[in-house]
């Protein structure tokens, strides 16, 4: 070769690190930031609220039943056995959020590992693992959950495990699709050519590169888990009293629809809508920032 | 210059603002700064003239071509004028712009695989191009005309093709359909934006012939956007060289190649690898005798499960050997099986039959420790440096990975080695803490090479290592590769579709076609005195960056 | 094509077999075993022992599974001890009603969601897009029962124009005779689905907008409307079909809620009542039937997609 080009390469070189750029994009998304703020407020409300507004949620005071909002000491009124609705909203929210977040994360964890292994392995192992997922998905989660609720006594940890175990299927499918395309990518091939093993491929290359899908889906999983737990409680098979959650509160309130006791229905309903939309907004914002990062490559 | 130009671009400036709403700005940089993609470009194309716009990535050549049809994203700010037949398209409203698109100015794009709508038949799409502009044309008339157009662009059996979907056609045929669509309304200006880049050289030659033929038949003005100097030499009357959004030189094709004036043009022309005998410098290393060859393939057969359950023979009884310290160039067109041979040679794909011996030991059937020990002594460099480096790992981790996997040295040793490797590929050791996407394509490929030589391999499989790079970057990377090969003396299977690149690096050349080995021999013999028809056609189809020589080669090829 | 169909049918059969295993295992995890589950909580120990022997529940698990499956193949889903009727006849009466309800609300949802999603995709990042996205998110986040409740309060209580309860007729014809009562249940189901479908359509349109063929169509001189409603629509509809297949379990879950709120006499209500009374034969029978319906539904969706999309069709012939 006759050329001795000093390698001055006139190509565009971005300077920001990958995560900093992502965080910036996330915070530029108004919807995502709104979601984050709503979530933070709700967390503060549910977990720190009882310190400011302590209430007795164990004992019933039938004398104070169905007080309207604005009554002294009961800003949101009381329910049919005289418990303060505002305070009940806080402890009910604790249950909903705890179960939702823990179950969502559990589902994501199981689904990610399952999907990554199936997609990376391919062949018959993939076929077997995915047929199991198909079978699980074919049974609607709510039905399975109701059956389980009649079999096992529904406590918070039991609910977490059961919801986690019925909702890992969707993330498993998503991660498997991702792993399937990642395993043929050159950097995985290069690693194999260097003599790297399957464990390294799955945990060092495939899962970190599927992290976008995983994180985004995790937020949706939490949102769905909160909805699911609300449905189960609404149908009367949620956590056993005196514990409660938003779905159960609404379920009780429904019998008073025609009495005009709106405060037994709307606060809990709106709380569910708020928290679920907050998680969805966050997930959507995350998805956008992950995608742009990938485009910028 | 008596005739008025069919297309006149005057002082065109295009910039992409970031608009401030985050996201969506694939072209935008960070933090709302403005990227000026095209900066004062003036180009005239007269009827019947072919003007080539040449430049590397980021030169603004494609943005220029897109703006002639008003196809830029909304974030683009355009100033200057673009006259088509006396009308300035930059001032037109959406409706009048549509009346011009396809009717006055038509365009052929790079990716024939994705540029056609997969959900409609070919006939429907060509007919649509007609019916959008010719109002009183019935459906039947449009389909009849579509068949004529397909025949005109050299598609045999055009009637039958009308009912086919794009995925049922080969890349070359799809590009012909695109051209048929573009000439449907006999536009005054045809723009071909990298129209042959994704095609094999033999197909490329046919498409270039077709474009030339259409020019003489319809007297269209053609603007050919390309990065390939060979294509320029083959087809252009005049050439516009672009660099970073500006025109650095405009000249007739003969003048440009014979007497380049701008420094950038000179640099570009010297960077283009040329096919000429006896280029490879004398080997500084004497080849050791009596050692087992670095790689020996014996009757290798590789099969993939094809559509509908049948098997598809990707590699068909290929036997090859590469001596220690020798570079064997393996050339072939897409689908020839050359990459499959490379991947099978290093054990990434299992052969259906035949044997692979690496450094004298059998790879086929090797398991566990034996396999790992063998793999330690060879490595692979891939075509696309963007996808061969894990985007989630830092450059340092990428380079250290082979050492980590093979448990070589401790952390300190590895750190030292990474720094030394970065220096030997002429990069600053400080880039180790960066992520691959922060680097340019050329830098990434250097990192790919650094990783490949990390364990001092005796054999490197290089799979199209420079095909994704701009020519000037390619020249520098090839230089580096040759220097390292001289110094470290590894043997190499160099896989490429580019004959000129093979001419630069290889000691011996092997040619593959549809899974079979067609010809093999010393470099000069295969490239300049080929024995097989296929090799002859391949060599003849590759355009050379010299208009006079290319004209001769074209005449020769057409008589072949 | 035949190969593809055979493979797809084979897969569906395997999945159904796995479902029966899951349901069988569930039956055995009922506290007190299947006998307690089938005879009900009041059964005496002697009755349980006798029952176990009579029905072979003292044999090995694989043997029992075999008996269970052969029962299924004869259409035997067991007997409900609370309703004293065979589960298959109970389900047989109810399932057409549930299909009518889900079918109509899904159809309505598609009719709204497809144009909405396409329209949003075209106007990405615009004010209207943000507004609709917010609405869609809220729609998605609203539990169906809450939504149903709001509909009831608005349309049956505040402006009393529609009945609160769904028609209680035994036959399908009876259902339609009282069609005003169907409006609220259908609407509740549809609003929830609109959120999912339109989101899906929007992203399909956005994906397609970035495709090269869109640029080609524009370069030909096609109008933006033509590009979106013809070129992109044709390519975005096929994934919608596949998505409907995936969405079936969610639709059935939604039906369960709607039916229990509006007291609509479908599978969902049957299931819910059974859950209240721990009537396991009905619970597990319904789960099985719904799972099979889901598998068959996604099988149909896949095959349909293969017929509609030339690329898929090309890949399998």
mmCIF file of N, CA, C and O in Angstrom, chain A residues 87-133:
data_model
loop_
_atom_site.group_PDB
_atom_site.id
_atom_site.type_symbol
_atom_site.label_atom_id
_atom_site.label_comp_id
_atom_site.label_asym_id
_atom_site.label_seq_id
_atom_site.Cartn_x
_atom_site.Cartn_y
_atom_site.Cartn_z
ATOM 1 N N UNK A 87 -57.189 7.370 56.310
ATOM 2 C CA UNK A 87 -56.196 6.467 56.893
ATOM 3 C C UNK A 87 -56.241 5.096 56.243
ATOM 4 O O UNK A 87 -55.216 4.457 56.008
ATOM 5 N N UNK A 88 -57.459 4.657 55.927
ATOM 6 C CA UNK A 88 -57.626 3.352 55.299
ATOM 7 C C UNK A 88 -56.986 3.346 53.915
ATOM 8 O O UNK A 88 -56.376 2.353 53.486
ATOM 9 N N UNK A 89 -57.117 4.486 53.245
ATOM 10 C CA UNK A 89 -56.517 4.628 51.918
ATOM 11 C C UNK A 89 -55.001 4.430 52.023
ATOM 12 O O UNK A 89 -54.371 3.827 51.160
ATOM 13 N N UNK A 90 -54.413 4.947 53.121
ATOM 14 C CA UNK A 90 -52.956 4.834 53.292
ATOM 15 C C UNK A 90 -52.550 3.385 53.514
ATOM 16 O O UNK A 90 -51.684 2.865 52.821
ATOM 17 N N UNK A 91 -53.203 2.698 54.474
ATOM 18 C CA UNK A 91 -52.733 1.332 54.732
ATOM 19 C C UNK A 91 -53.132 0.377 53.602
ATOM 20 O O UNK A 91 -52.425 -0.568 53.282
ATOM 21 N N UNK A 92 -54.275 0.680 52.962
ATOM 22 C CA UNK A 92 -54.650 -0.123 51.799
ATOM 23 C C UNK A 92 -53.622 0.045 50.689
ATOM 24 O O UNK A 92 -53.242 -0.919 50.012
ATOM 25 N N UNK A 93 -53.160 1.277 50.530
ATOM 26 C CA UNK A 93 -52.159 1.561 49.507
ATOM 27 C C UNK A 93 -50.864 0.823 49.789
ATOM 28 O O UNK A 93 -50.207 0.323 48.863
ATOM 29 N N UNK A 94 -50.502 0.731 51.081
ATOM 30 C CA UNK A 94 -49.281 -0.017 51.415
ATOM 31 C C UNK A 94 -49.374 -1.441 50.878
ATOM 32 O O UNK A 94 -48.459 -1.933 50.230
ATOM 33 N N UNK A 95 -50.530 -2.081 51.135
ATOM 34 C CA UNK A 95 -50.698 -3.458 50.650
ATOM 35 C C UNK A 95 -50.590 -3.505 49.128
ATOM 36 O O UNK A 95 -49.841 -4.312 48.569
ATOM 37 N N UNK A 96 -51.349 -2.637 48.463
ATOM 38 C CA UNK A 96 -51.341 -2.662 46.995
ATOM 39 C C UNK A 96 -49.941 -2.461 46.443
ATOM 40 O O UNK A 96 -49.495 -3.181 45.551
ATOM 41 N N UNK A 97 -49.233 -1.462 46.986
ATOM 42 C CA UNK A 97 -47.911 -1.146 46.451
ATOM 43 C C UNK A 97 -46.902 -2.251 46.774
ATOM 44 O O UNK A 97 -46.121 -2.655 45.912
ATOM 45 N N UNK A 98 -46.955 -2.744 48.013
ATOM 46 C CA UNK A 98 -45.997 -3.800 48.385
ATOM 47 C C UNK A 98 -46.172 -5.018 47.489
ATOM 48 O O UNK A 98 -45.209 -5.525 46.903
ATOM 49 N N UNK A 99 -47.426 -5.471 47.398
ATOM 50 C CA UNK A 99 -47.663 -6.665 46.586
ATOM 51 C C UNK A 99 -47.312 -6.394 45.130
ATOM 52 O O UNK A 99 -46.622 -7.170 44.479
ATOM 53 N N UNK A 100 -47.792 -5.249 44.623
ATOM 54 C CA UNK A 100 -47.568 -4.933 43.213
ATOM 55 C C UNK A 100 -46.098 -4.882 42.869
ATOM 56 O O UNK A 100 -45.642 -5.525 41.910
ATOM 57 N N UNK A 101 -45.332 -4.144 43.657
ATOM 58 C CA UNK A 101 -43.921 -3.970 43.322
ATOM 59 C C UNK A 101 -43.161 -5.290 43.482
ATOM 60 O O UNK A 101 -42.431 -5.722 42.584
ATOM 61 N N UNK A 102 -43.389 -5.960 44.622
ATOM 62 C CA UNK A 102 -42.649 -7.207 44.839
ATOM 63 C C UNK A 102 -43.012 -8.258 43.801
ATOM 64 O O UNK A 102 -42.140 -8.918 43.235
ATOM 65 N N UNK A 103 -44.321 -8.382 43.524
ATOM 66 C CA UNK A 103 -44.736 -9.401 42.557
ATOM 67 C C UNK A 103 -44.227 -9.056 41.167
ATOM 68 O O UNK A 103 -43.766 -9.938 40.422
ATOM 69 N N UNK A 104 -44.276 -7.765 40.807
ATOM 70 C CA UNK A 104 -43.782 -7.347 39.498
ATOM 71 C C UNK A 104 -42.306 -7.674 39.342
ATOM 72 O O UNK A 104 -41.870 -8.181 38.306
ATOM 73 N N UNK A 105 -41.539 -7.410 40.390
ATOM 74 C CA UNK A 105 -40.105 -7.677 40.306
ATOM 75 C C UNK A 105 -39.831 -9.179 40.249
ATOM 76 O O UNK A 105 -38.984 -9.639 39.483
ATOM 77 N N UNK A 106 -40.572 -9.931 41.062
ATOM 78 C CA UNK A 106 -40.389 -11.381 41.056
ATOM 79 C C UNK A 106 -40.669 -11.942 39.663
ATOM 80 O O UNK A 106 -39.894 -12.744 39.112
ATOM 81 N N UNK A 107 -41.790 -11.478 39.073
ATOM 82 C CA UNK A 107 -42.158 -11.949 37.739
ATOM 83 C C UNK A 107 -41.073 -11.595 36.733
ATOM 84 O O UNK A 107 -40.694 -12.410 35.879
ATOM 85 N N UNK A 108 -40.536 -10.379 36.839
ATOM 86 C CA UNK A 108 -39.501 -9.953 35.896
ATOM 87 C C UNK A 108 -38.255 -10.827 36.037
ATOM 88 O O UNK A 108 -37.658 -11.242 35.036
ATOM 89 N N UNK A 109 -37.893 -11.106 37.286
ATOM 90 C CA UNK A 109 -36.690 -11.906 37.521
ATOM 91 C C UNK A 109 -36.835 -13.303 36.911
ATOM 92 O O UNK A 109 -35.991 -13.749 36.126
ATOM 93 N N UNK A 110 -37.944 -13.971 37.245
ATOM 94 C CA UNK A 110 -38.145 -15.329 36.717
ATOM 95 C C UNK A 110 -38.187 -15.277 35.192
ATOM 96 O O UNK A 110 -37.509 -16.028 34.501
ATOM 97 N N UNK A 111 -38.994 -14.340 34.678
ATOM 98 C CA UNK A 111 -39.183 -14.256 33.238
ATOM 99 C C UNK A 111 -37.892 -13.979 32.489
ATOM 100 O O UNK A 111 -37.637 -14.562 31.437
ATOM 101 N N UNK A 112 -37.062 -13.091 33.038
ATOM 102 C CA UNK A 112 -35.821 -12.733 32.359
ATOM 103 C C UNK A 112 -34.890 -13.933 32.247
ATOM 104 O O UNK A 112 -34.375 -14.237 31.164
ATOM 105 N N UNK A 113 -34.694 -14.619 33.361
ATOM 106 C CA UNK A 113 -33.775 -15.752 33.331
ATOM 107 C C UNK A 113 -34.313 -16.849 32.414
ATOM 108 O O UNK A 113 -33.606 -17.385 31.558
ATOM 109 N N UNK A 114 -35.596 -17.142 32.570
ATOM 110 C CA UNK A 114 -36.223 -18.191 31.757
ATOM 111 C C UNK A 114 -36.106 -17.849 30.264
ATOM 112 O O UNK A 114 -35.645 -18.662 29.454
ATOM 113 N N UNK A 115 -36.511 -16.622 29.917
ATOM 114 C CA UNK A 115 -36.496 -16.213 28.516
ATOM 115 C C UNK A 115 -35.095 -16.159 27.934
ATOM 116 O O UNK A 115 -34.857 -16.580 26.801
ATOM 117 N N UNK A 116 -34.133 -15.657 28.733
ATOM 118 C CA UNK A 116 -32.765 -15.532 28.227
ATOM 119 C C UNK A 116 -32.187 -16.908 27.952
ATOM 120 O O UNK A 116 -31.540 -17.130 26.917
ATOM 121 N N UNK A 117 -32.447 -17.853 28.849
ATOM 122 C CA UNK A 117 -31.903 -19.195 28.639
ATOM 123 C C UNK A 117 -32.551 -19.841 27.419
ATOM 124 O O UNK A 117 -31.863 -20.383 26.546
ATOM 125 N N UNK A 118 -33.892 -19.733 27.330
ATOM 126 C CA UNK A 118 -34.583 -20.364 26.202
ATOM 127 C C UNK A 118 -34.094 -19.778 24.876
ATOM 128 O O UNK A 118 -33.748 -20.513 23.954
ATOM 129 N N UNK A 119 -34.040 -18.458 24.806
ATOM 130 C CA UNK A 119 -33.656 -17.810 23.552
ATOM 131 C C UNK A 119 -32.211 -18.104 23.175
ATOM 132 O O UNK A 119 -31.894 -18.325 22.010
ATOM 133 N N UNK A 120 -31.342 -18.116 24.187
ATOM 134 C CA UNK A 120 -29.932 -18.361 23.880
ATOM 135 C C UNK A 120 -29.722 -19.812 23.468
ATOM 136 O O UNK A 120 -28.997 -20.104 22.516
ATOM 137 N N UNK A 121 -30.376 -20.732 24.194
ATOM 138 C CA UNK A 121 -30.152 -22.150 23.912
ATOM 139 C C UNK A 121 -30.715 -22.532 22.550
ATOM 140 O O UNK A 121 -30.077 -23.248 21.784
ATOM 141 N N UNK A 122 -31.908 -22.037 22.227
ATOM 142 C CA UNK A 122 -32.533 -22.405 20.967
ATOM 143 C C UNK A 122 -32.829 -23.901 20.945
ATOM 144 O O UNK A 122 -32.737 -24.587 21.970
ATOM 145 N N UNK A 123 -33.195 -24.412 19.756
ATOM 146 C CA UNK A 123 -33.387 -25.857 19.591
ATOM 147 C C UNK A 123 -34.490 -26.418 20.467
ATOM 148 O O UNK A 123 -35.458 -25.736 20.780
ATOM 149 N N UNK A 124 -34.306 -27.660 20.876
ATOM 150 C CA UNK A 124 -35.392 -28.358 21.585
ATOM 151 C C UNK A 124 -35.637 -27.762 22.960
ATOM 152 O O UNK A 124 -36.767 -27.700 23.422
ATOM 153 N N UNK A 125 -34.581 -27.303 23.634
ATOM 154 C CA UNK A 125 -34.759 -26.729 24.969
ATOM 155 C C UNK A 125 -35.673 -25.503 24.888
ATOM 156 O O UNK A 125 -36.590 -25.332 25.683
ATOM 157 N N UNK A 126 -35.398 -24.670 23.872
ATOM 158 C CA UNK A 126 -36.226 -23.489 23.636
ATOM 159 C C UNK A 126 -37.672 -23.915 23.407
ATOM 160 O O UNK A 126 -38.601 -23.362 23.987
ATOM 161 N N UNK A 127 -37.851 -24.927 22.558
ATOM 162 C CA UNK A 127 -39.204 -25.387 22.236
ATOM 163 C C UNK A 127 -39.936 -25.824 23.497
ATOM 164 O O UNK A 127 -41.066 -25.401 23.753
ATOM 165 N N UNK A 128 -39.264 -26.641 24.312
ATOM 166 C CA UNK A 128 -39.912 -27.131 25.526
ATOM 167 C C UNK A 128 -40.243 -25.970 26.458
ATOM 168 O O UNK A 128 -41.381 -25.829 26.933
ATOM 169 N N UNK A 129 -39.256 -25.085 26.680
ATOM 170 C CA UNK A 129 -39.470 -23.991 27.625
ATOM 171 C C UNK A 129 -40.596 -23.064 27.154
ATOM 172 O O UNK A 129 -41.400 -22.585 27.958
ATOM 173 N N UNK A 130 -40.648 -22.824 25.850
ATOM 174 C CA UNK A 130 -41.669 -21.901 25.368
ATOM 175 C C UNK A 130 -43.058 -22.527 25.338
ATOM 176 O O UNK A 130 -44.053 -21.826 25.475
ATOM 177 N N UNK A 131 -43.140 -23.851 25.157
ATOM 178 C CA UNK A 131 -44.460 -24.475 25.224
ATOM 179 C C UNK A 131 -45.020 -24.350 26.637
ATOM 180 O O UNK A 131 -46.205 -24.150 26.839
ATOM 181 N N UNK A 132 -44.121 -24.453 27.627
ATOM 182 C CA UNK A 132 -44.574 -24.265 29.012
ATOM 183 C C UNK A 132 -45.143 -22.857 29.170
ATOM 184 O O UNK A 132 -46.200 -22.655 29.763
ATOM 185 N N UNK A 133 -44.438 -21.885 28.596
ATOM 186 C CA UNK A 133 -44.916 -20.502 28.671
ATOM 187 C C UNK A 133 -46.268 -20.368 27.966
ATOM 188 O O UNK A 133 -47.198 -19.760 28.496
#
